[in-house]
PDB file of C-alpha atoms in Angstrom:
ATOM      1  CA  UNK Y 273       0.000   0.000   0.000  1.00  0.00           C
ATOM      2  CA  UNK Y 274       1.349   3.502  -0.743  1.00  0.00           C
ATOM      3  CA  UNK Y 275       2.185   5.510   1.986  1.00  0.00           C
ATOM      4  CA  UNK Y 276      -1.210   8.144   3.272  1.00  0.00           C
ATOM      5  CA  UNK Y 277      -1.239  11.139   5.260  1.00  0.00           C
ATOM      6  CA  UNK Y 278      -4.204  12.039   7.392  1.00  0.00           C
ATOM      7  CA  UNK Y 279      -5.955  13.509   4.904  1.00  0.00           C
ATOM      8  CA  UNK Y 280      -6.788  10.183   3.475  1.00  0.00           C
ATOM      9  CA  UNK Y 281      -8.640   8.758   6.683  1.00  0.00           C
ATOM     10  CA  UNK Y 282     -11.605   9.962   7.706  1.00  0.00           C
ATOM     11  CA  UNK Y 283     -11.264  12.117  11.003  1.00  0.00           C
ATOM     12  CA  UNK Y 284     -13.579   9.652  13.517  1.00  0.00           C
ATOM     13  CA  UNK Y 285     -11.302   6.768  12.160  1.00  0.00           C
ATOM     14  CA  UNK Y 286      -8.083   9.101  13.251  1.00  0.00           C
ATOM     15  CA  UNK Y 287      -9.855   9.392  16.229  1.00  0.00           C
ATOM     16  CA  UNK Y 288     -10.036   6.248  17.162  1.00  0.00           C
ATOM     17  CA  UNK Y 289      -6.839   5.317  16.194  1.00  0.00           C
ATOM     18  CA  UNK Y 290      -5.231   8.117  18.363  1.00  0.00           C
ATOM     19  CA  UNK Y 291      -7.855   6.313  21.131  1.00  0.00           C
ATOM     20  CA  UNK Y 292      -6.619   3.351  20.484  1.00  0.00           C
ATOM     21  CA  UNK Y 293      -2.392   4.023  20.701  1.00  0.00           C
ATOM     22  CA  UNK Y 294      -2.940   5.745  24.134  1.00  0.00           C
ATOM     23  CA  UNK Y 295      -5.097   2.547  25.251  1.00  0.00           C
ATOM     24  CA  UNK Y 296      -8.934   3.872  25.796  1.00  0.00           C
ATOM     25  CA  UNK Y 297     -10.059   1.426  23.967  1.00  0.00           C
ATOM     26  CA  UNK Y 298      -8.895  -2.224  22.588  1.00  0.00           C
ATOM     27  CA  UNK Y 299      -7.747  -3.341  19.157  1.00  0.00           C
ATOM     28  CA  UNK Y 300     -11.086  -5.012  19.257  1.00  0.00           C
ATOM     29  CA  UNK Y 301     -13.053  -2.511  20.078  1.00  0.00           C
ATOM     30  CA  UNK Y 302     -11.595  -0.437  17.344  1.00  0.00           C
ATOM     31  CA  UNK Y 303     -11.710  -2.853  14.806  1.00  0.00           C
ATOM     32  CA  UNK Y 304     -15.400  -3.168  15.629  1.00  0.00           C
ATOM     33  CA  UNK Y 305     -15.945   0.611  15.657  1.00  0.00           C
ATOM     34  CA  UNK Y 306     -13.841   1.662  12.343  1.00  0.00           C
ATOM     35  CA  UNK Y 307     -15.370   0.009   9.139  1.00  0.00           C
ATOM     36  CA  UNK Y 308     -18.097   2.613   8.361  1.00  0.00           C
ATOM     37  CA  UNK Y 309     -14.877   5.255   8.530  1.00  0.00           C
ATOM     38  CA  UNK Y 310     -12.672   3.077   6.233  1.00  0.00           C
ATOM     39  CA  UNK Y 311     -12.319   4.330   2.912  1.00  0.00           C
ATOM     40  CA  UNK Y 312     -14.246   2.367   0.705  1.00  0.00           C
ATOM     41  CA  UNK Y 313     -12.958  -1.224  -0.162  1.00  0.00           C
ATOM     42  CA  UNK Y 314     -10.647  -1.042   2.927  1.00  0.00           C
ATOM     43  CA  UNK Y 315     -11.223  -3.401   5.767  1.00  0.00           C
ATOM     44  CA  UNK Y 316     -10.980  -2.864   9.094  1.00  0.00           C
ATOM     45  CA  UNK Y 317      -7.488  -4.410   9.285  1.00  0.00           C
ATOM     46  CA  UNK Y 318      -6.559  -2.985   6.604  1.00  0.00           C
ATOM     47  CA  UNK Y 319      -6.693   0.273   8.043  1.00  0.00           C
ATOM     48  CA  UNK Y 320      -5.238   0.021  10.917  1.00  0.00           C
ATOM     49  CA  UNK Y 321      -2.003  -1.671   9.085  1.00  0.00           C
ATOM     50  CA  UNK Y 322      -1.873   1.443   6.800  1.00  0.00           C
ATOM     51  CA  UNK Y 323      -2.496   3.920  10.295  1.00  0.00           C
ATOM     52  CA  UNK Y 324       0.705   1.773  12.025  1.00  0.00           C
ATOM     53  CA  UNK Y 325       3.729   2.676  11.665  1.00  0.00           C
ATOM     54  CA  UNK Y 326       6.722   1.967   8.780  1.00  0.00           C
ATOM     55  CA  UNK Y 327      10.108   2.332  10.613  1.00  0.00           C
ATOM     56  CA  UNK Y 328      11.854   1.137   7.778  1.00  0.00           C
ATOM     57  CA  UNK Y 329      10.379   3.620   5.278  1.00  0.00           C
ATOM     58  CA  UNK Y 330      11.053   6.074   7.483  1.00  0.00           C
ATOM     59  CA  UNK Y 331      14.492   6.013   8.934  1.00  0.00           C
ATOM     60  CA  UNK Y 332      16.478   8.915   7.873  1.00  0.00           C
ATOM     61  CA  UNK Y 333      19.861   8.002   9.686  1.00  0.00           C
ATOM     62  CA  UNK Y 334      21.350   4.395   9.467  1.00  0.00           C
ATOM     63  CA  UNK Y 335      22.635   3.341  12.711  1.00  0.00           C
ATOM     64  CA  UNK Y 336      25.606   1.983  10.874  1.00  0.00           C
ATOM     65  CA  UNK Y 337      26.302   6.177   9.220  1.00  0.00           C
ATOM     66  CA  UNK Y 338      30.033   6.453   9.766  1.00  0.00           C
ATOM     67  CA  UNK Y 339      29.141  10.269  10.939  1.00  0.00           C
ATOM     68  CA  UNK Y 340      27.832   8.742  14.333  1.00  0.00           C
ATOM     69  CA  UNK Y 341      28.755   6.698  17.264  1.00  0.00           C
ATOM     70  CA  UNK Y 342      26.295   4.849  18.416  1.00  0.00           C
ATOM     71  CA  UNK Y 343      26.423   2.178  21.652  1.00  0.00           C
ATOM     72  CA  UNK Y 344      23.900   1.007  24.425  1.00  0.00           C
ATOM     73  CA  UNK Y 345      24.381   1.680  27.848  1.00  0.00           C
ATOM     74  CA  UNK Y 346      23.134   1.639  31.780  1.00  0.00           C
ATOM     75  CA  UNK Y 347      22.728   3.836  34.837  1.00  0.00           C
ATOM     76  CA  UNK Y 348      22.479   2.916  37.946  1.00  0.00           C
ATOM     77  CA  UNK Y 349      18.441   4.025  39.273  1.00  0.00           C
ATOM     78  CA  UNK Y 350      18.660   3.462  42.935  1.00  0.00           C
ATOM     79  CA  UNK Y 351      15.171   5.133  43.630  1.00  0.00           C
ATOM     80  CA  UNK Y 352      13.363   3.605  40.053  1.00  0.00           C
ATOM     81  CA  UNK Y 353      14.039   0.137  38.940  1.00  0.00           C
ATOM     82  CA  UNK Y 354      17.391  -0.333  39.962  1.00  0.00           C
ATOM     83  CA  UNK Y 355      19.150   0.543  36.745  1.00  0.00           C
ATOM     84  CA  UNK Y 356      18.326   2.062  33.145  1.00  0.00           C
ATOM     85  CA  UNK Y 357      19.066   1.406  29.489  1.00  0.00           C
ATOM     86  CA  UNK Y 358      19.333   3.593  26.927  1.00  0.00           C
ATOM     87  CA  UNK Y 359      20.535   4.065  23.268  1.00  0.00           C
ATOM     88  CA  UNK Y 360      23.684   6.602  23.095  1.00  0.00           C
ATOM     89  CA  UNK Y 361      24.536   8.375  20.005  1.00  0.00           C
ATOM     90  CA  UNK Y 362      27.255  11.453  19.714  1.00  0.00           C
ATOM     91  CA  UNK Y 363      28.705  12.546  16.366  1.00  0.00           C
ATOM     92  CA  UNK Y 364      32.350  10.612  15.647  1.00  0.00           C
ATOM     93  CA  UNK Y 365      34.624  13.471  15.497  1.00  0.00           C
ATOM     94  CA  UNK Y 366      33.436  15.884  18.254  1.00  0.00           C
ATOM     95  CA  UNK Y 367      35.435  19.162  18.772  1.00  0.00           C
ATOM     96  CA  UNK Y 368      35.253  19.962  22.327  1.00  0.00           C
ATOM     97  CA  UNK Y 369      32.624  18.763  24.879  1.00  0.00           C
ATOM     98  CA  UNK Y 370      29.159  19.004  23.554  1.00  0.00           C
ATOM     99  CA  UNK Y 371      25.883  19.211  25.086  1.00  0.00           C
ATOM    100  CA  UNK Y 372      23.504  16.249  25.894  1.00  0.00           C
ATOM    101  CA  UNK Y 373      19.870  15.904  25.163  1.00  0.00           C
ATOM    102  CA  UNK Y 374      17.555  13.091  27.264  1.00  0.00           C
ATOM    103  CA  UNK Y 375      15.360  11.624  24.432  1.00  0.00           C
ATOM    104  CA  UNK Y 376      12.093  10.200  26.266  1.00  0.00           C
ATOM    105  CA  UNK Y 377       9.877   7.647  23.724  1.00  0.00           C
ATOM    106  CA  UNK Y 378       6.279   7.152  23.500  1.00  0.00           C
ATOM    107  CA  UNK Y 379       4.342   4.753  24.953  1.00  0.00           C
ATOM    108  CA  UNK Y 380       5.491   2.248  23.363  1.00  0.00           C
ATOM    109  CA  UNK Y 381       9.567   2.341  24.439  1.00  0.00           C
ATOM    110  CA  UNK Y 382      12.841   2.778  22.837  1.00  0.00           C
ATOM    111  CA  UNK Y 383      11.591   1.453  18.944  1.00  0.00           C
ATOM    112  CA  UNK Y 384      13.143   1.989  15.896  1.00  0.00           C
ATOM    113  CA  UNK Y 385      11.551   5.959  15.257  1.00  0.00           C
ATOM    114  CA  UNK Y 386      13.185   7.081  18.709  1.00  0.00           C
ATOM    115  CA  UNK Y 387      16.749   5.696  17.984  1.00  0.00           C
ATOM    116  CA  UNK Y 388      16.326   7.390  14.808  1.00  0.00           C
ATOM    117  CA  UNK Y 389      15.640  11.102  16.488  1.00  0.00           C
ATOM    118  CA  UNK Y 390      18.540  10.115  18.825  1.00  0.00           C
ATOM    119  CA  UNK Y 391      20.854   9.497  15.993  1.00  0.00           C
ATOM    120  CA  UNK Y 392      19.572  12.634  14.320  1.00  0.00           C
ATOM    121  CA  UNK Y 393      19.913  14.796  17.245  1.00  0.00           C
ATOM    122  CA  UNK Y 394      23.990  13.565  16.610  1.00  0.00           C
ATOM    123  CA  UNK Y 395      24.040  15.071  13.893  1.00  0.00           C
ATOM    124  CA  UNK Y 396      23.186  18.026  15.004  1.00  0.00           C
ATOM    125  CA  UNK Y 397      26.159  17.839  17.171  1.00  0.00           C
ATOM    126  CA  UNK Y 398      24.781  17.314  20.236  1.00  0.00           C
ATOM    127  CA  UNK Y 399      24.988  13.560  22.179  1.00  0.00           C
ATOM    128  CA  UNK Y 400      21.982  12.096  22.393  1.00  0.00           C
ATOM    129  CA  UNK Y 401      20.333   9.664  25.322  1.00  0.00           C
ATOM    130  CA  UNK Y 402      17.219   7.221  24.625  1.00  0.00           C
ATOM    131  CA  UNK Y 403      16.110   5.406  27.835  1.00  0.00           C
ATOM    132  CA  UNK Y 404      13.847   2.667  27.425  1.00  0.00           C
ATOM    133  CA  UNK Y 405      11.151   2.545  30.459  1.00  0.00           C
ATOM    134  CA  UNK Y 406      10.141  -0.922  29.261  1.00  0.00           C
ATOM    135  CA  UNK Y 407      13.738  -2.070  30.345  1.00  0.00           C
ATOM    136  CA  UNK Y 408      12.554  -3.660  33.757  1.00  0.00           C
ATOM    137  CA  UNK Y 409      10.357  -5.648  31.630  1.00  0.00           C
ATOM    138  CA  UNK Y 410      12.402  -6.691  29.166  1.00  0.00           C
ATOM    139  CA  UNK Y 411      12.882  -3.999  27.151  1.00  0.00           C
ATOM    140  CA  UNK Y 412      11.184  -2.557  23.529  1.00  0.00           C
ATOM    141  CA  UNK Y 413       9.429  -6.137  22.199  1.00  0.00           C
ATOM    142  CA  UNK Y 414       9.815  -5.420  18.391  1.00  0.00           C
ATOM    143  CA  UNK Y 415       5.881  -5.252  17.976  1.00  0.00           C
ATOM    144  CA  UNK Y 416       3.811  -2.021  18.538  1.00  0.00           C
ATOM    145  CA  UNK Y 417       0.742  -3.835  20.282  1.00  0.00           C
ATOM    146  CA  UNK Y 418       2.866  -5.777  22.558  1.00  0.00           C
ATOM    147  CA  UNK Y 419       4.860  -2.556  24.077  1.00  0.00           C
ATOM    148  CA  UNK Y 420       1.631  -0.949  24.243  1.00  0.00           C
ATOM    149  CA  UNK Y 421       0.409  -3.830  26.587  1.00  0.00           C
ATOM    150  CA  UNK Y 422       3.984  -3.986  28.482  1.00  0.00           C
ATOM    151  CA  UNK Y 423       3.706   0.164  29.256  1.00  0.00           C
ATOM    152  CA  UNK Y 424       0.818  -0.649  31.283  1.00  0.00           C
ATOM    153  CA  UNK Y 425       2.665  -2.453  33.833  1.00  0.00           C
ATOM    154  CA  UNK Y 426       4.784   0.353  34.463  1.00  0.00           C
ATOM    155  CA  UNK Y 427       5.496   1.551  37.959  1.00  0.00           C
ATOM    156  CA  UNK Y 428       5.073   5.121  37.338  1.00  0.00           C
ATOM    157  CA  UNK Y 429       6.942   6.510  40.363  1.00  0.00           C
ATOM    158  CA  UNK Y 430       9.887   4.422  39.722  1.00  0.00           C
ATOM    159  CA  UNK Y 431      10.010   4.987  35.915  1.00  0.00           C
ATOM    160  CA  UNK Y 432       9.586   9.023  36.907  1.00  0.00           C
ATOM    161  CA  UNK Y 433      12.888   8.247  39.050  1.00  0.00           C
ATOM    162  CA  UNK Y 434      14.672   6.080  36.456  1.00  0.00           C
ATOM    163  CA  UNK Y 435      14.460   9.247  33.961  1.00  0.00           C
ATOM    164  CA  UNK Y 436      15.386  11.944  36.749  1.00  0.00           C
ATOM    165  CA  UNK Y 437      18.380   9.244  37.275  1.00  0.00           C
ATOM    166  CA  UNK Y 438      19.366   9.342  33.557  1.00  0.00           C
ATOM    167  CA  UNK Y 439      19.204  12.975  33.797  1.00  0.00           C
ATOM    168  CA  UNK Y 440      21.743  13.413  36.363  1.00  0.00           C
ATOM    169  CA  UNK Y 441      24.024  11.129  35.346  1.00  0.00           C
ATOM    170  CA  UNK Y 442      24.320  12.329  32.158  1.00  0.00           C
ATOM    171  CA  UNK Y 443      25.474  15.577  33.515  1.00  0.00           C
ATOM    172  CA  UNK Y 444      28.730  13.570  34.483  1.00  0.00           C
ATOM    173  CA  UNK Y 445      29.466  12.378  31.180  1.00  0.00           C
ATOM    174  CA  UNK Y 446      33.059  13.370  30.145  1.00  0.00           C
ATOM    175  CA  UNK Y 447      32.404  14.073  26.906  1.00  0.00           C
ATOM    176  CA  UNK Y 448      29.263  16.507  27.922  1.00  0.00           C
ATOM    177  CA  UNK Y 449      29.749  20.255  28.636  1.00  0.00           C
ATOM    178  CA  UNK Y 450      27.384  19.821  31.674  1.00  0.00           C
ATOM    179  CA  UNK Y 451      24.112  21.218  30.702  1.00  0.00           C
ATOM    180  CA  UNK Y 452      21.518  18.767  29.843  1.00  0.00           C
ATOM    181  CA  UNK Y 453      18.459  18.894  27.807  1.00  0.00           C
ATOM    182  CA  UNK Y 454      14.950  17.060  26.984  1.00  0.00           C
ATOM    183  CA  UNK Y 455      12.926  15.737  24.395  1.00  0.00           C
ATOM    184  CA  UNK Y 456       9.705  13.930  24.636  1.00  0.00           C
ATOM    185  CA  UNK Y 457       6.896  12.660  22.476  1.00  0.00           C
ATOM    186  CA  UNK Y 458       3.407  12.003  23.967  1.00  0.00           C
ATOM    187  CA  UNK Y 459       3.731  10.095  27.053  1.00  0.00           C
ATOM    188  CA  UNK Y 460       7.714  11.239  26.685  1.00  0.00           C
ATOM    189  CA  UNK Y 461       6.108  14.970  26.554  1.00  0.00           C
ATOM    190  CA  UNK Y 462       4.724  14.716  29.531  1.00  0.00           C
ATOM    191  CA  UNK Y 463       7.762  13.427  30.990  1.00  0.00           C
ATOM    192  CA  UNK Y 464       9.708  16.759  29.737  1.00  0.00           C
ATOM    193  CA  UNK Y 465       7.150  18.692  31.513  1.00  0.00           C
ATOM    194  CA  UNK Y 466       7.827  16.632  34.840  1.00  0.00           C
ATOM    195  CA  UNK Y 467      11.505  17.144  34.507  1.00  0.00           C
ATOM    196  CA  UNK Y 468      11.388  20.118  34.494  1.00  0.00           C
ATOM    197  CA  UNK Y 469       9.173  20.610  37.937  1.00  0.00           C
ATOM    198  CA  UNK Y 470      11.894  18.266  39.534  1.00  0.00           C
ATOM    199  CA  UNK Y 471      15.003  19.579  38.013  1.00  0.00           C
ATOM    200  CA  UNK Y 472      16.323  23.390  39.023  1.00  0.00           C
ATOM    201  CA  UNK Y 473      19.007  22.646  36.684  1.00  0.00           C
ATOM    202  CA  UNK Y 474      17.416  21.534  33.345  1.00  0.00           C
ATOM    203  CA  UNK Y 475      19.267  23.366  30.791  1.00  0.00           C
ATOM    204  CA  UNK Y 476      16.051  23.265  28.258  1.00  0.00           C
ATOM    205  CA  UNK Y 477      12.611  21.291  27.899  1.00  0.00           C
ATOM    206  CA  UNK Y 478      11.162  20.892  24.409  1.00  0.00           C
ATOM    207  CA  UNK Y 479       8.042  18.722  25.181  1.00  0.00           C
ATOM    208  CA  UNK Y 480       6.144  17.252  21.705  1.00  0.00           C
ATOM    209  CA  UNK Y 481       2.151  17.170  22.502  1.00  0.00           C
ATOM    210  CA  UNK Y 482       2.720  16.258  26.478  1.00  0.00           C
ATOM    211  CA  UNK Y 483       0.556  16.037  29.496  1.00  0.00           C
ATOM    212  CA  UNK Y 484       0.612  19.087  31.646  1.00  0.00           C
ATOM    213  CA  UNK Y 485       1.683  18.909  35.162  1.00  0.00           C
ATOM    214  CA  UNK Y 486      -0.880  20.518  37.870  1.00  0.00           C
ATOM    215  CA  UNK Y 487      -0.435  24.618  38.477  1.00  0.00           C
ATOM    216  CA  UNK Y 488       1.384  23.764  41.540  1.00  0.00           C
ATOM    217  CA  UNK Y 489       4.051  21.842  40.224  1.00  0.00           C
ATOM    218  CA  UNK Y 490       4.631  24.277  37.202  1.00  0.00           C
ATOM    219  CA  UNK Y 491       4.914  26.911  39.913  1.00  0.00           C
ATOM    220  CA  UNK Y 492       8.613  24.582  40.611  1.00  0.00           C
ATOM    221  CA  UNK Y 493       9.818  25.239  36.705  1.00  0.00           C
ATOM    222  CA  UNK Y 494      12.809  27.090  36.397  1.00  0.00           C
ATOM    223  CA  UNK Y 495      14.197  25.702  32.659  1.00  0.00           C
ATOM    224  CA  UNK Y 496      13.024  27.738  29.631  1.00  0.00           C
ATOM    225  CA  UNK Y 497      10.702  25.614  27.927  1.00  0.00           C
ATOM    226  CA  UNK Y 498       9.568  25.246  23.881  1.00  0.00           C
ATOM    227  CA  UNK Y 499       6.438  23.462  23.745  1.00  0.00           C
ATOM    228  CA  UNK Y 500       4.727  21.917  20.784  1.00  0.00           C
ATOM    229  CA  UNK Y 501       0.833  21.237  20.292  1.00  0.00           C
ATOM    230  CA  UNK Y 502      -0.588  19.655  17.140  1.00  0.00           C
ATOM    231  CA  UNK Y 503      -3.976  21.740  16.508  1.00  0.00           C
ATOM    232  CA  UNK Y 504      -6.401  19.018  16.032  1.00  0.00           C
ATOM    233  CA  UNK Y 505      -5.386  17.479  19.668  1.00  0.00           C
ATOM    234  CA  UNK Y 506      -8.650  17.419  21.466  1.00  0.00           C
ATOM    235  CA  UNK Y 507      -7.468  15.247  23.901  1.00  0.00           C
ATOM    236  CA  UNK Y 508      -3.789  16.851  24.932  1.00  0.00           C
ATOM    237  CA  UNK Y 509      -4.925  20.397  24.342  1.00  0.00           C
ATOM    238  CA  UNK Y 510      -7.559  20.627  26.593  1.00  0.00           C
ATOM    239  CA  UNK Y 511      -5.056  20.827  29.568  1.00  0.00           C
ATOM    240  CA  UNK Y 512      -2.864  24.355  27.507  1.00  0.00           C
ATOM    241  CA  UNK Y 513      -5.335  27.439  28.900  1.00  0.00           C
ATOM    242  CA  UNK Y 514      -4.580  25.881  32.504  1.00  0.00           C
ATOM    243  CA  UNK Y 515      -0.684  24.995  32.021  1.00  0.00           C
ATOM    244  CA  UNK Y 516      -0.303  28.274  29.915  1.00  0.00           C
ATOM    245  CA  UNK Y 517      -1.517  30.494  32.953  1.00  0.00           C
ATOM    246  CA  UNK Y 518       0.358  28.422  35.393  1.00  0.00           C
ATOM    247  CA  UNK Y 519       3.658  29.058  33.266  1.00  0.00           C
ATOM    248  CA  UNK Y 520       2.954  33.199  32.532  1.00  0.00           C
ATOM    249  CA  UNK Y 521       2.145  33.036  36.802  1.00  0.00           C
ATOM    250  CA  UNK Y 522       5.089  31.291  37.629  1.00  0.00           C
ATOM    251  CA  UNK Y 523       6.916  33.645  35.252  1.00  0.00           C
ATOM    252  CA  UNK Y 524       8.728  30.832  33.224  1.00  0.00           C
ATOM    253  CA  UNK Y 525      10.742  31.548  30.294  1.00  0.00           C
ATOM    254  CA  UNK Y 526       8.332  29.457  27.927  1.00  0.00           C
ATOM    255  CA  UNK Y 527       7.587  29.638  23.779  1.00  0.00           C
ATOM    256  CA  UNK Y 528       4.413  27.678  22.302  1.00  0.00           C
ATOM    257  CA  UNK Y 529       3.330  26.681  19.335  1.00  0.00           C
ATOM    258  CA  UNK Y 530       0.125  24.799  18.201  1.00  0.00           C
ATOM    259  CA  UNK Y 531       0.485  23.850  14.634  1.00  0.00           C
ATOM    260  CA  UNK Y 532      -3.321  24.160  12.820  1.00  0.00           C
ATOM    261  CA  UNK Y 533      -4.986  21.270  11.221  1.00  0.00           C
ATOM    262  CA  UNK Y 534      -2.441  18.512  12.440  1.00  0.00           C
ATOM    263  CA  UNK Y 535      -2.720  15.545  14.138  1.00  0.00           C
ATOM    264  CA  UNK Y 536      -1.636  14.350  17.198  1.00  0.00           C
ATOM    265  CA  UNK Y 537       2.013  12.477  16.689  1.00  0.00           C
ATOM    266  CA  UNK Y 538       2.253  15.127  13.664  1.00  0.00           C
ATOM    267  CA  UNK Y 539       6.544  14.774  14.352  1.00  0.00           C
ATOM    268  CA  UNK Y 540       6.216  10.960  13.791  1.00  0.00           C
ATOM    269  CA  UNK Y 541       7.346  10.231  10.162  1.00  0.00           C
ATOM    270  CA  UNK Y 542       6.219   6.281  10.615  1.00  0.00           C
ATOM    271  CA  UNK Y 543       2.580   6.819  10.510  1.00  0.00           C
ATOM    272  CA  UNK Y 544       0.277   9.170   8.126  1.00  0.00           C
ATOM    273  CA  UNK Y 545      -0.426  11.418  11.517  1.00  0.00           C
ATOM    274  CA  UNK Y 546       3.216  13.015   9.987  1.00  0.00           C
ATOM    275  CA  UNK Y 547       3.339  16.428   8.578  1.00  0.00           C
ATOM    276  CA  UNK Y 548       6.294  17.150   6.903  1.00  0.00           C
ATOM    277  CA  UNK Y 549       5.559  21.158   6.789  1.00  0.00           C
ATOM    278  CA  UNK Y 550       5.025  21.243  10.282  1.00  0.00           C
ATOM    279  CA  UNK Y 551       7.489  18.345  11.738  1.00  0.00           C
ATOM    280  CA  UNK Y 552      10.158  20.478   9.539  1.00  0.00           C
ATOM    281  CA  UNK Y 553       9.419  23.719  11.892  1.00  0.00           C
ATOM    282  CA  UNK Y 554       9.179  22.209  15.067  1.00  0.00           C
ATOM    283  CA  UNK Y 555      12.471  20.471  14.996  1.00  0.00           C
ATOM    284  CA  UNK Y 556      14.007  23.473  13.445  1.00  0.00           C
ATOM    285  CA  UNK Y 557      12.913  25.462  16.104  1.00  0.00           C
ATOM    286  CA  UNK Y 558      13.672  22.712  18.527  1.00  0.00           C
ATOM    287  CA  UNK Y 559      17.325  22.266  17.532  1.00  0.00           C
ATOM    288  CA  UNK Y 560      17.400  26.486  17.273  1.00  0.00           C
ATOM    289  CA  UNK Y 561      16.348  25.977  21.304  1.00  0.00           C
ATOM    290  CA  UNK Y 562      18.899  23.649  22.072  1.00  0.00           C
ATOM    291  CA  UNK Y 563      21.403  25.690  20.560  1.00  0.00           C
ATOM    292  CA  UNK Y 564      20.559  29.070  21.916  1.00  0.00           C
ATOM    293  CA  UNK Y 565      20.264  27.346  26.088  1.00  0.00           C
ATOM    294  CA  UNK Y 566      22.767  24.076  25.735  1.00  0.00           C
ATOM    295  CA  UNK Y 567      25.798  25.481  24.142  1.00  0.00           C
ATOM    296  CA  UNK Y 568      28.906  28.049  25.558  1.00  0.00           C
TER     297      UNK Y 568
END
């Protein structure tokens, strides 16, 4: 099948499908719900297979590109799940010691798409840190639905504490100039906002469509933040009026943008949810951000 954008599914069906990723409702239940949104002659599971994502198709840095270095590695987590994996990537000739940027998944772990980011955020000469939450479990499964179902027996506290833990320690790295930043997608959105209510010292927080954290824990904030909403996100948008007061009240350095007529997951280039027009700006300015409060 040739590869769609959103504007080839009908919005209920994108609906559901966004319902269906973040676990509201089953693959049966949205298999049942779907066919009289499919486009016609498409079944059911035929949808949802063109809706999933296409790592391959997608991937715009080998991990084998000579340009990178590229390696797997743990931290301890004495407060979270005892220890933490992640996916490190940092260009191969560095001049000097660089910045670092935490690169927090979806809810569905460290998959193919997120080492991808983390290997393009080393080209952008910065070194780049992808934990995996579903590490205490086993790690990313290889399959979509099965990380999906492995994310829900998460401890939340101690996954919280496993990414504060990969936070600080890579602000000991030796190649690292000290100041560390975040990325996060969805679920790794939200954990960009948390960091930054629990870390003073968070050199910048660039959170992609994430929860919001209550007014009294944005009141704690003290990174500058660059925060991305995708227009058509019902769901995720409905908590910006109350997180956007809390941030001008607690009188954080913040930008935000909400892109119009995108979907949620618009930065994803796997599924048709991607926008290339408005993926292109955000990590623009995202990588502008990361310049301007990670560097000298």
């Amino acid at each position: 099948m040739a590869r769609k954008t959103a504007n080839d599914f009908h919005p209920e069906a994108l609906k559901l499908f966004d319902k269906y990723v973040h676990g509201d409702i089953s693959r049966r239940d949205f298999l049942a719900s779907v066919p009289k949104y499919a486009l016609l002659g498409l079944s059911a599971e035929a949808l949802l297979e063109a809706l999933n994502p296409r790592f391959a198709h997608a991937e715009q840095v080998p991990g084998n590109d000579p340009r990178i270095v590229t390696r797997f590695v743990e931290y301890p987590s004495p407060l979270g799940n005892g220890k933490i994996r992640g996916y490190l990537a940092q260009p191969a000739k560095a001049e000097g010691k660089l910045p670092v940027v935490l690169v927090i998944h979806e809810n569905r772990g460290l998959n193919p798409h997120i080492e991808d980011i983390t290997r393009r955020l080393a080209l952008d000469n910065f070194i780049a840190f992808a934990p995996d939450a579903l590490f205490t479990l086993g790690g990313y499964p290889g399959d979509e639905d099965k990380a999906r179902e492995l994310f829900k027996n998460l401890d939340k506290a101690k996954t919280q504490a496993d990414f504060l833990a990969a936070a600080q320690e890579l602000k000991k790295l030796p190649e690292g100039n000290g100041k560390v930043g975040a990325v996060g997608f969805c679920y790794g959105g939200g954990i960009v906002n948390y960091l930054a209510t629990q870390l003073p010292d968070l050199a910048a927080g660039v959170p992609f469509y994430g929860a919001q954290p209550s007014a009294e824990d944005t009141a704690k904030i003290k990174a500058p933040l660059l925060l991305h909403y995708a227009g058509t996100d019902d769901r995720i948008n409905a908590g910006w009026p109350a997180y956007e007061a809390a941030l001008k009240k607690a009188g954080v350095n913040y930008e935000a943008f909400i892109y119009p007529g995108v979907q949620h997951g618009f930065n994803n280039d796997t599924t048709p949810r991607y926008d290339a027009a408005a993926a292109k700006l955000a990590w623009n300015r995202t990588i502008t951000f990361f310049n301007k409060h990670l560097r000298g």
